[in-house]
């Protein structure tokens, strides 16, 4: 049996951070797709120390930017031949109107369009894994 490859967005805080910790502790190969690459690399180092699992990959991905999502997917495709689990966890909420780099309302871009595009562009890697799973996380925030 092969070690599952799990991609999770938004791992630098909250639910994503704890999910990444649990997956790493269980020995999964982990791909952390994060907007803040510095925080993600710090978390990677912490998880390796804590869990002993060094099969952790960091990919920069700002879900509010469709170009960033496309670049991240290209990078993921170059490094992995399959994905067993995709966890769309990252999210944002703003209290005032803001636009994304694409000129879209920021919350809509980051919480809906970005994860949709990411999922759509990773379907081939998920299909390659056989019985893969996609989990979409939402919170009361």
mmCIF file of C-alpha atoms in Angstrom:
data_model
loop_
_atom_site.group_PDB
_atom_site.id
_atom_site.type_symbol
_atom_site.label_atom_id
_atom_site.label_comp_id
_atom_site.label_asym_id
_atom_site.label_seq_id
_atom_site.Cartn_x
_atom_site.Cartn_y
_atom_site.Cartn_z
ATOM 1 C CA UNK A 1 0.000 0.000 0.000
ATOM 2 C CA UNK A 2 1.329 3.457 -0.875
ATOM 3 C CA UNK A 3 1.501 6.377 1.525
ATOM 4 C CA UNK A 4 -1.414 8.767 0.898
ATOM 5 C CA UNK A 5 -0.601 12.189 -0.535
ATOM 6 C CA UNK A 6 -2.764 14.884 1.025
ATOM 7 C CA UNK A 7 -3.009 18.490 -0.158
ATOM 8 C CA UNK A 8 -4.464 21.013 2.249
ATOM 9 C CA UNK A 9 -4.956 24.747 1.815
ATOM 10 C CA UNK A 10 -4.700 27.261 4.635
ATOM 11 C CA UNK A 11 -2.410 25.324 6.967
ATOM 12 C CA UNK A 12 -0.727 28.225 8.745
ATOM 13 C CA UNK A 13 -3.454 28.697 11.375
ATOM 14 C CA UNK A 14 -6.594 27.282 12.949
ATOM 15 C CA UNK A 15 -8.288 24.187 11.592
ATOM 16 C CA UNK A 16 -5.784 23.865 8.755
ATOM 17 C CA UNK A 17 -2.789 23.880 11.083
ATOM 18 C CA UNK A 18 -4.281 21.187 13.325
ATOM 19 C CA UNK A 19 -5.329 19.095 10.329
ATOM 20 C CA UNK A 20 -1.808 19.332 8.880
ATOM 21 C CA UNK A 21 -0.382 18.292 12.261
ATOM 22 C CA UNK A 22 -2.679 15.258 12.457
ATOM 23 C CA UNK A 23 -1.962 14.164 8.881
ATOM 24 C CA UNK A 24 1.797 14.536 9.369
ATOM 25 C CA UNK A 25 1.631 12.602 12.653
ATOM 26 C CA UNK A 26 -0.245 9.801 10.862
ATOM 27 C CA UNK A 27 2.614 9.551 8.349
ATOM 28 C CA UNK A 28 0.841 10.969 5.319
ATOM 29 C CA UNK A 29 2.773 12.782 2.607
ATOM 30 C CA UNK A 30 1.595 16.358 3.027
ATOM 31 C CA UNK A 31 1.382 19.179 0.501
ATOM 32 C CA UNK A 32 0.660 22.520 2.176
ATOM 33 C CA UNK A 33 -0.710 25.102 -0.265
ATOM 34 C CA UNK A 34 -0.383 28.447 1.503
ATOM 35 C CA UNK A 35 -0.500 32.159 0.758
ATOM 36 C CA UNK A 36 2.281 32.987 3.251
ATOM 37 C CA UNK A 37 5.244 30.855 2.241
ATOM 38 C CA UNK A 38 7.399 31.988 5.190
ATOM 39 C CA UNK A 39 4.801 30.897 7.759
ATOM 40 C CA UNK A 40 4.304 27.642 5.861
ATOM 41 C CA UNK A 41 8.042 26.865 5.858
ATOM 42 C CA UNK A 42 8.209 27.606 9.606
ATOM 43 C CA UNK A 43 5.253 25.266 10.151
ATOM 44 C CA UNK A 44 6.906 22.605 7.994
ATOM 45 C CA UNK A 45 10.050 22.723 10.145
ATOM 46 C CA UNK A 46 7.935 22.540 13.311
ATOM 47 C CA UNK A 47 5.917 19.576 12.017
ATOM 48 C CA UNK A 48 9.047 17.678 10.986
ATOM 49 C CA UNK A 49 10.514 18.180 14.465
ATOM 50 C CA UNK A 50 7.263 17.301 16.215
ATOM 51 C CA UNK A 51 6.193 14.299 14.113
ATOM 52 C CA UNK A 52 9.415 13.023 12.551
ATOM 53 C CA UNK A 53 7.645 13.089 9.183
ATOM 54 C CA UNK A 54 9.760 14.897 6.597
ATOM 55 C CA UNK A 55 7.437 14.133 3.672
ATOM 56 C CA UNK A 56 6.030 17.658 3.765
ATOM 57 C CA UNK A 57 5.957 19.932 0.729
ATOM 58 C CA UNK A 58 5.142 23.656 0.623
ATOM 59 C CA UNK A 59 3.560 25.292 -2.428
ATOM 60 C CA UNK A 60 2.754 28.983 -2.585
ATOM 61 C CA UNK A 61 -0.909 29.472 -3.488
ATOM 62 C CA UNK A 62 -3.009 32.591 -2.977
ATOM 63 C CA UNK A 63 -6.547 31.408 -3.629
ATOM 64 C CA UNK A 64 -7.743 34.967 -4.272
ATOM 65 C CA UNK A 65 -5.518 35.070 -7.389
ATOM 66 C CA UNK A 66 -6.464 32.772 -10.247
ATOM 67 C CA UNK A 67 -2.941 33.106 -11.692
ATOM 68 C CA UNK A 68 -1.466 32.011 -8.358
ATOM 69 C CA UNK A 69 -3.784 28.983 -8.307
ATOM 70 C CA UNK A 70 -2.691 28.033 -11.837
ATOM 71 C CA UNK A 71 1.011 28.386 -10.928
ATOM 72 C CA UNK A 72 0.512 26.286 -7.796
ATOM 73 C CA UNK A 73 -1.257 23.558 -9.756
ATOM 74 C CA UNK A 74 1.561 23.472 -12.314
ATOM 75 C CA UNK A 75 4.051 23.084 -9.471
ATOM 76 C CA UNK A 76 1.981 20.342 -7.834
ATOM 77 C CA UNK A 77 1.731 18.482 -11.155
ATOM 78 C CA UNK A 78 5.509 18.672 -11.568
ATOM 79 C CA UNK A 79 6.104 17.149 -8.121
ATOM 80 C CA UNK A 80 3.313 14.585 -7.732
ATOM 81 C CA UNK A 81 1.704 11.934 -9.906
ATOM 82 C CA UNK A 82 -1.423 11.630 -7.788
ATOM 83 C CA UNK A 83 -3.366 13.098 -4.861
ATOM 84 C CA UNK A 84 -5.326 10.920 -2.483
ATOM 85 C CA UNK A 85 -6.945 13.741 -0.540
ATOM 86 C CA UNK A 86 -7.652 17.413 -1.229
ATOM 87 C CA UNK A 87 -8.786 19.502 1.722
ATOM 88 C CA UNK A 88 -10.043 22.949 0.702
ATOM 89 C CA UNK A 89 -9.659 24.626 4.074
ATOM 90 C CA UNK A 90 -8.358 28.165 3.425
ATOM 91 C CA UNK A 91 -10.815 30.986 3.733
ATOM 92 C CA UNK A 92 -11.087 34.662 4.431
ATOM 93 C CA UNK A 93 -13.714 37.137 5.516
ATOM 94 C CA UNK A 94 -13.589 40.880 5.098
ATOM 95 C CA UNK A 95 -15.803 43.479 6.745
ATOM 96 C CA UNK A 96 -15.510 45.967 3.900
ATOM 97 C CA UNK A 97 -15.546 45.667 0.138
ATOM 98 C CA UNK A 98 -12.159 44.705 -1.296
ATOM 99 C CA UNK A 99 -11.109 43.515 -4.724
ATOM 100 C CA UNK A 100 -8.786 40.653 -5.527
ATOM 101 C CA UNK A 101 -5.871 41.090 -7.934
ATOM 102 C CA UNK A 102 -8.268 39.856 -10.629
ATOM 103 C CA UNK A 103 -10.759 42.644 -9.837
ATOM 104 C CA UNK A 104 -13.253 40.315 -8.162
ATOM 105 C CA UNK A 105 -14.785 40.729 -4.716
ATOM 106 C CA UNK A 106 -12.091 39.320 -2.408
ATOM 107 C CA UNK A 107 -14.165 36.989 -0.222
ATOM 108 C CA UNK A 108 -15.884 35.460 -3.271
ATOM 109 C CA UNK A 109 -12.550 35.037 -5.075
ATOM 110 C CA UNK A 110 -10.725 33.455 -2.120
ATOM 111 C CA UNK A 111 -13.522 31.321 -0.690
ATOM 112 C CA UNK A 112 -15.264 30.139 -3.839
ATOM 113 C CA UNK A 113 -13.536 30.771 -7.165
ATOM 114 C CA UNK A 114 -10.003 29.910 -6.038
ATOM 115 C CA UNK A 115 -10.906 26.605 -4.384
ATOM 116 C CA UNK A 116 -13.166 25.709 -7.325
ATOM 117 C CA UNK A 117 -10.356 26.317 -9.815
ATOM 118 C CA UNK A 118 -7.826 24.479 -7.661
ATOM 119 C CA UNK A 119 -10.128 21.472 -7.395
ATOM 120 C CA UNK A 120 -10.980 21.509 -11.098
ATOM 121 C CA UNK A 121 -7.318 21.642 -12.146
ATOM 122 C CA UNK A 122 -6.350 18.829 -9.751
ATOM 123 C CA UNK A 123 -9.069 16.370 -10.813
ATOM 124 C CA UNK A 124 -6.622 14.388 -12.954
ATOM 125 C CA UNK A 125 -4.272 13.818 -9.985
ATOM 126 C CA UNK A 126 -7.216 12.865 -7.789
ATOM 127 C CA UNK A 127 -8.479 10.424 -10.426
ATOM 128 C CA UNK A 128 -4.976 8.924 -10.690
ATOM 129 C CA UNK A 129 -5.155 7.980 -6.999
ATOM 130 C CA UNK A 130 -8.251 5.863 -7.493
ATOM 131 C CA UNK A 131 -10.610 6.332 -4.561
ATOM 132 C CA UNK A 132 -9.541 9.911 -3.735
ATOM 133 C CA UNK A 133 -11.505 12.328 -1.577
ATOM 134 C CA UNK A 134 -12.236 16.062 -1.643
ATOM 135 C CA UNK A 135 -13.182 17.770 1.611
ATOM 136 C CA UNK A 136 -14.461 21.354 1.722
ATOM 137 C CA UNK A 137 -14.167 22.984 5.142
ATOM 138 C CA UNK A 138 -16.362 25.826 6.317
ATOM 139 C CA UNK A 139 -16.573 27.566 9.655
ATOM 140 C CA UNK A 140 -18.915 29.911 11.439
ATOM 141 C CA UNK A 141 -16.402 32.764 11.065
#
